[in-house]
């Protein structure tokens, strides 16, 4: 035990403190040790938690699980389980289905006679049932066939347009006049030598410009143009005209061999042509989605 004055540790039988001389108080039988006093709050807290858990478990047992049916025992109904009859026997296997082995009998001759004529289904029409999807032709907007025919003609123009080496022309514009000889050889073939007259390069640009203009004229000759494709027709026609103008601007830049800023002056025309092409492609995709018309796969053999 401890001295009540200086807290020195004393013998249990000592009557006075050996350090300060104060009388030692006898231990009371009704008091608990400090460790016991510290353990009391934790025990009370644990008991409170157990009480709360018991209350929650009782509430859950009374309310039952959601989605389960009640259990009826006597006059009381216990939620959370399926209803069981006290007199119904419990079997481990489901009831056997009724036997279908019954003799087949033919109907009497006059059993199918209802007094109404029997008509055949007309060709090309099919009986409809509720909840079944109808054919795509019935769900497609009006004028879908005309739109599909126009898009097929547009695809033919697009295949011709992809054969035009515009990428090489814009590479020439971006690199300036220093790569004129090598790019011209790629455009004209190996027969074009580095010593060829610069007029040969200009004739190459002139030929490409004529092909692009002829392609634009063939596109404008597409008829009929459905009303739903009017905006697409205008956008794609503008793209072809701007691309032809870009070729002419590049040709002019090549002709000015002494002007190093000429290729930079042709940049806006090429950018305008690319922007017009993106606008036409977006309009075409919107029309295909609206009418459910996929793009025709490109042929493997040109």
C-alpha positions as CSV (number, residue, x, y, z in Angstrom):
1,X,0.0,0.0,0.0
2,X,1.0,3.7,-0.3
3,X,1.5,6.4,2.2
4,X,-1.4,8.9,2.1
5,X,1.0,11.8,2.5
6,X,4.2,11.1,0.5
7,X,3.0,8.1,-1.4
8,X,5.9,6.0,-0.4
9,X,5.3,2.3,-0.6
10,X,4.7,0.8,2.8
11,X,4.4,-2.7,4.2
12,X,0.8,-4.0,4.6
13,X,1.3,-4.3,8.3
14,X,3.1,-1.0,8.9
15,X,1.3,1.6,11.1
16,X,3.5,4.6,10.3
17,X,5.4,5.7,7.2
18,X,9.1,5.0,7.3
19,X,9.9,8.1,5.2
20,X,7.7,10.9,6.6
21,X,6.3,9.3,9.8
22,X,2.7,9.9,8.9
23,X,0.2,7.3,10.2
24,X,-0.5,4.7,7.5
25,X,-4.3,4.3,6.8
26,X,-5.6,0.8,6.9
27,X,-7.0,-0.5,3.5
28,X,-10.7,-0.4,3.2
29,X,-12.5,-3.5,2.2
30,X,-15.1,-1.6,0.2
31,X,-12.7,0.4,-2.1
32,X,-11.3,-0.9,-5.4
33,X,-7.8,-0.6,-6.7
34,X,-7.0,2.1,-9.3
35,X,-6.7,-0.5,-12.0
36,X,-10.2,-1.8,-11.0
37,X,-11.6,1.8,-11.0
38,X,-10.1,2.3,-14.5
39,X,-11.7,-0.9,-15.7
40,X,-15.2,0.1,-14.6
41,X,-15.9,2.6,-17.4
42,X,-14.7,0.2,-20.1
43,X,-16.9,-2.5,-18.8
44,X,-19.9,-0.2,-18.7
45,X,-19.2,0.9,-22.3
46,X,-19.0,-2.7,-23.5
47,X,-22.2,-3.5,-21.7
48,X,-23.9,-0.5,-23.4
49,X,-22.7,-1.6,-26.8
50,X,-24.1,-5.1,-26.2
51,X,-27.4,-3.6,-25.2
52,X,-27.6,-1.5,-28.4
53,X,-26.7,-4.5,-30.6
54,X,-29.4,-6.6,-28.9
55,X,-32.0,-3.8,-29.5
56,X,-31.0,-3.6,-33.2
57,X,-31.2,-7.4,-33.6
58,X,-34.6,-7.3,-32.0
59,X,-35.8,-4.6,-34.4
60,X,-34.5,-6.5,-37.4
61,X,-36.2,-9.7,-36.3
62,X,-39.5,-7.8,-35.9
63,X,-39.4,-6.0,-39.2
64,X,-38.0,-8.9,-41.3
65,X,-35.9,-8.8,-44.4
66,X,-37.2,-6.8,-47.4
67,X,-38.8,-8.9,-50.2
68,X,-39.6,-11.9,-48.0
69,X,-43.1,-13.1,-47.4
70,X,-44.7,-13.5,-43.9
71,X,-44.7,-16.7,-41.9
72,X,-48.1,-17.5,-40.3
73,X,-48.1,-19.6,-37.1
74,X,-51.5,-19.8,-35.5
75,X,-52.9,-16.3,-35.2
76,X,-49.6,-14.4,-35.4
77,X,-47.7,-13.4,-38.5
78,X,-43.9,-13.3,-38.4
79,X,-42.4,-11.3,-41.3
80,X,-39.3,-12.5,-43.1
81,X,-40.2,-15.9,-44.4
82,X,-42.6,-17.7,-46.7
83,X,-46.0,-18.7,-45.4
84,X,-46.2,-22.3,-44.2
85,X,-49.3,-24.3,-43.7
86,X,-49.2,-26.4,-40.5
87,X,-51.2,-29.2,-42.1
88,X,-49.3,-29.2,-45.5
89,X,-46.8,-32.0,-45.8
90,X,-43.2,-31.1,-46.6
91,X,-41.9,-33.0,-49.6
92,X,-38.3,-33.0,-50.9
93,X,-39.2,-33.4,-54.6
94,X,-41.6,-31.2,-56.7
95,X,-44.9,-32.5,-57.9
96,X,-44.7,-34.5,-61.1
97,X,-46.2,-32.8,-64.1
98,X,-49.4,-34.3,-65.5
99,X,-48.9,-37.1,-67.9
100,X,-49.0,-36.1,-71.6
101,X,-49.3,-39.6,-72.9
102,X,-52.8,-39.3,-74.0
103,X,-54.2,-40.8,-77.2
104,X,-54.5,-38.4,-80.1
105,X,-57.8,-38.3,-81.8
106,X,-58.7,-36.7,-85.1
107,X,-61.2,-33.9,-85.1
108,X,-64.6,-34.5,-86.6
109,X,-65.0,-33.5,-90.3
110,X,-67.3,-30.6,-89.4
111,X,-65.3,-29.4,-86.4
112,X,-63.3,-26.8,-88.4
113,X,-66.2,-25.4,-90.3
114,X,-67.0,-21.9,-88.9
115,X,-69.0,-20.5,-91.7
116,X,-66.2,-18.0,-92.8
117,X,-64.1,-18.3,-96.0
118,X,-60.5,-19.1,-95.6
119,X,-58.2,-16.5,-97.3
120,X,-54.5,-16.9,-98.0
121,X,-52.0,-14.3,-96.9
122,X,-51.1,-12.0,-99.8
123,X,-47.6,-12.2,-101.2
124,X,-45.1,-9.8,-99.6
125,X,-47.1,-9.3,-96.4
126,X,-46.6,-11.1,-93.1
127,X,-48.9,-11.4,-90.1
128,X,-47.9,-9.1,-87.3
129,X,-48.1,-9.8,-83.6
130,X,-48.0,-7.3,-80.7
131,X,-44.5,-6.7,-79.3
132,X,-42.6,-7.9,-82.5
133,X,-40.5,-5.4,-84.4
134,X,-41.6,-4.6,-87.9
135,X,-39.3,-4.5,-90.9
136,X,-36.8,-1.7,-91.4
137,X,-38.6,-0.4,-94.4
138,X,-41.6,0.5,-92.3
139,X,-39.5,2.3,-89.6
140,X,-37.2,4.1,-92.0
141,X,-38.1,7.8,-92.7
142,X,-39.7,8.8,-95.9
143,X,-37.4,9.1,-98.9
144,X,-34.8,6.5,-97.6
145,X,-34.4,4.9,-101.0
146,X,-33.6,8.2,-102.7
147,X,-31.1,9.1,-100.0
148,X,-29.4,5.7,-100.3
149,X,-29.1,6.1,-104.0
150,X,-27.6,9.6,-103.6
151,X,-25.0,8.3,-101.0
152,X,-23.9,5.5,-103.4
153,X,-23.1,8.1,-106.1
154,X,-21.3,10.2,-103.5
155,X,-19.2,7.2,-102.5
156,X,-18.1,6.8,-106.1
157,X,-16.9,10.5,-106.1
158,X,-15.1,10.0,-102.8
159,X,-13.2,7.0,-104.2
160,X,-12.0,9.0,-107.1
161,X,-11.1,11.9,-104.8
162,X,-9.0,9.6,-102.6
163,X,-6.8,8.7,-105.6
164,X,-5.7,12.4,-106.0
165,X,-2.2,12.8,-104.3
166,X,-3.1,15.9,-102.4
167,X,-1.0,14.8,-99.4
168,X,2.1,15.0,-101.5
169,X,1.1,18.5,-102.7
170,X,0.6,19.8,-99.2
171,X,3.9,18.2,-98.1
172,X,5.6,20.3,-100.9
173,X,3.9,23.4,-99.5
174,X,5.0,22.7,-96.0
175,X,8.6,21.9,-96.8
176,X,9.0,24.8,-99.1
177,X,10.8,24.8,-102.4
178,X,13.8,22.9,-101.1
179,X,12.1,19.5,-101.7
180,X,10.7,20.4,-105.0
181,X,12.8,17.9,-107.0
182,X,12.2,14.8,-104.9
183,X,8.4,15.4,-104.5
184,X,8.1,16.0,-108.2
185,X,9.8,12.7,-108.9
186,X,7.3,10.9,-106.6
187,X,4.4,12.6,-108.4
188,X,5.6,12.0,-112.0
189,X,7.6,8.7,-111.6
190,X,11.2,7.7,-111.9
191,X,11.4,9.0,-115.5
192,X,11.4,12.6,-114.1
193,X,15.1,13.4,-113.5
194,X,16.4,16.1,-111.2
195,X,17.6,18.1,-114.2
196,X,14.1,18.4,-115.6
197,X,12.9,21.8,-116.5
198,X,10.8,23.5,-113.7
199,X,8.0,23.8,-116.3
200,X,7.5,20.0,-115.9
201,X,6.5,20.5,-112.2
202,X,4.0,23.2,-113.2
203,X,2.5,20.9,-115.8
204,X,2.0,18.3,-113.0
205,X,0.1,20.8,-110.9
206,X,-2.0,21.8,-113.9
207,X,-2.9,18.2,-114.6
208,X,-4.0,17.6,-111.0
209,X,-6.0,20.9,-111.0
210,X,-7.8,19.8,-114.1
211,X,-8.6,16.4,-112.6
212,X,-10.0,18.0,-109.4
213,X,-12.1,20.4,-111.4
214,X,-13.5,17.5,-113.5
215,X,-14.3,15.7,-110.3
216,X,-16.2,18.7,-109.0
217,X,-18.2,19.0,-112.3
218,X,-19.1,15.3,-112.1
219,X,-20.3,15.8,-108.6
220,X,-22.5,18.7,-109.5
221,X,-24.1,16.6,-112.2
222,X,-25.5,14.1,-109.7
223,X,-29.3,14.1,-109.9
224,X,-31.6,13.9,-108.3
225,X,-30.5,15.5,-105.0
226,X,-33.0,14.5,-102.2
227,X,-34.2,17.3,-100.0
228,X,-32.6,15.7,-97.0
229,X,-29.2,15.8,-98.7
230,X,-29.3,19.4,-99.9
231,X,-27.0,20.6,-97.2
232,X,-24.6,17.7,-97.7
233,X,-24.5,18.4,-101.5
234,X,-23.6,22.1,-100.9
235,X,-20.9,21.3,-98.3
236,X,-19.2,18.6,-100.4
237,X,-19.3,20.8,-103.6
238,X,-17.7,23.7,-101.6
239,X,-15.0,21.3,-100.4
240,X,-14.1,20.2,-104.0
241,X,-14.0,23.8,-105.2
242,X,-11.7,24.9,-102.3
243,X,-9.4,21.9,-102.9
244,X,-9.1,22.8,-106.6
245,X,-8.3,26.4,-105.6
246,X,-5.6,25.1,-103.1
247,X,-3.9,23.2,-106.0
248,X,-3.8,26.4,-108.1
249,X,-2.4,28.3,-105.1
250,X,0.3,25.7,-104.7
251,X,1.1,25.9,-108.4
252,X,1.5,29.6,-108.1
253,X,3.8,29.2,-105.2
254,X,6.0,26.7,-107.1
255,X,6.2,29.1,-110.0
256,X,7.6,31.9,-107.7
257,X,10.9,30.1,-107.1
258,X,12.6,33.3,-106.0
259,X,9.9,34.1,-103.4
260,X,10.4,31.9,-100.2
261,X,7.2,33.3,-98.6
262,X,5.0,32.0,-101.5
263,X,4.4,28.5,-99.9
264,X,3.2,30.2,-96.7
265,X,0.8,32.3,-98.6
266,X,-0.9,29.1,-99.9
267,X,-1.5,27.7,-96.4
268,X,-5.0,29.3,-95.8
269,X,-6.4,27.7,-99.0
270,X,-5.3,24.3,-97.8
271,X,-6.7,24.8,-94.4
272,X,-10.1,26.0,-95.7
273,X,-10.3,22.9,-97.9
274,X,-9.7,20.6,-94.9
275,X,-12.3,22.4,-92.8
276,X,-14.9,22.1,-95.6
277,X,-14.1,18.4,-95.9
278,X,-14.6,17.8,-92.2
279,X,-18.0,19.7,-92.3
280,X,-19.2,17.6,-95.2
281,X,-18.1,14.3,-93.5
282,X,-20.0,15.3,-90.3
283,X,-23.2,16.0,-92.3
284,X,-22.9,12.7,-94.2
285,X,-22.5,10.7,-91.0
286,X,-25.6,12.4,-89.5
287,X,-27.7,11.5,-92.5
288,X,-26.5,7.9,-92.4
289,X,-27.4,7.6,-88.8
290,X,-30.8,9.2,-89.3
291,X,-31.7,6.8,-92.1
292,X,-29.8,3.8,-91.0
293,X,-27.7,3.6,-94.2
294,X,-24.2,2.1,-93.6
295,X,-21.2,2.9,-95.8
296,X,-20.5,0.5,-98.6
297,X,-17.3,-1.5,-97.9
298,X,-14.4,-0.5,-100.2
299,X,-13.6,-3.1,-102.8
300,X,-10.5,-5.2,-102.2
301,X,-9.5,-5.0,-105.9
302,X,-9.8,-1.5,-107.4
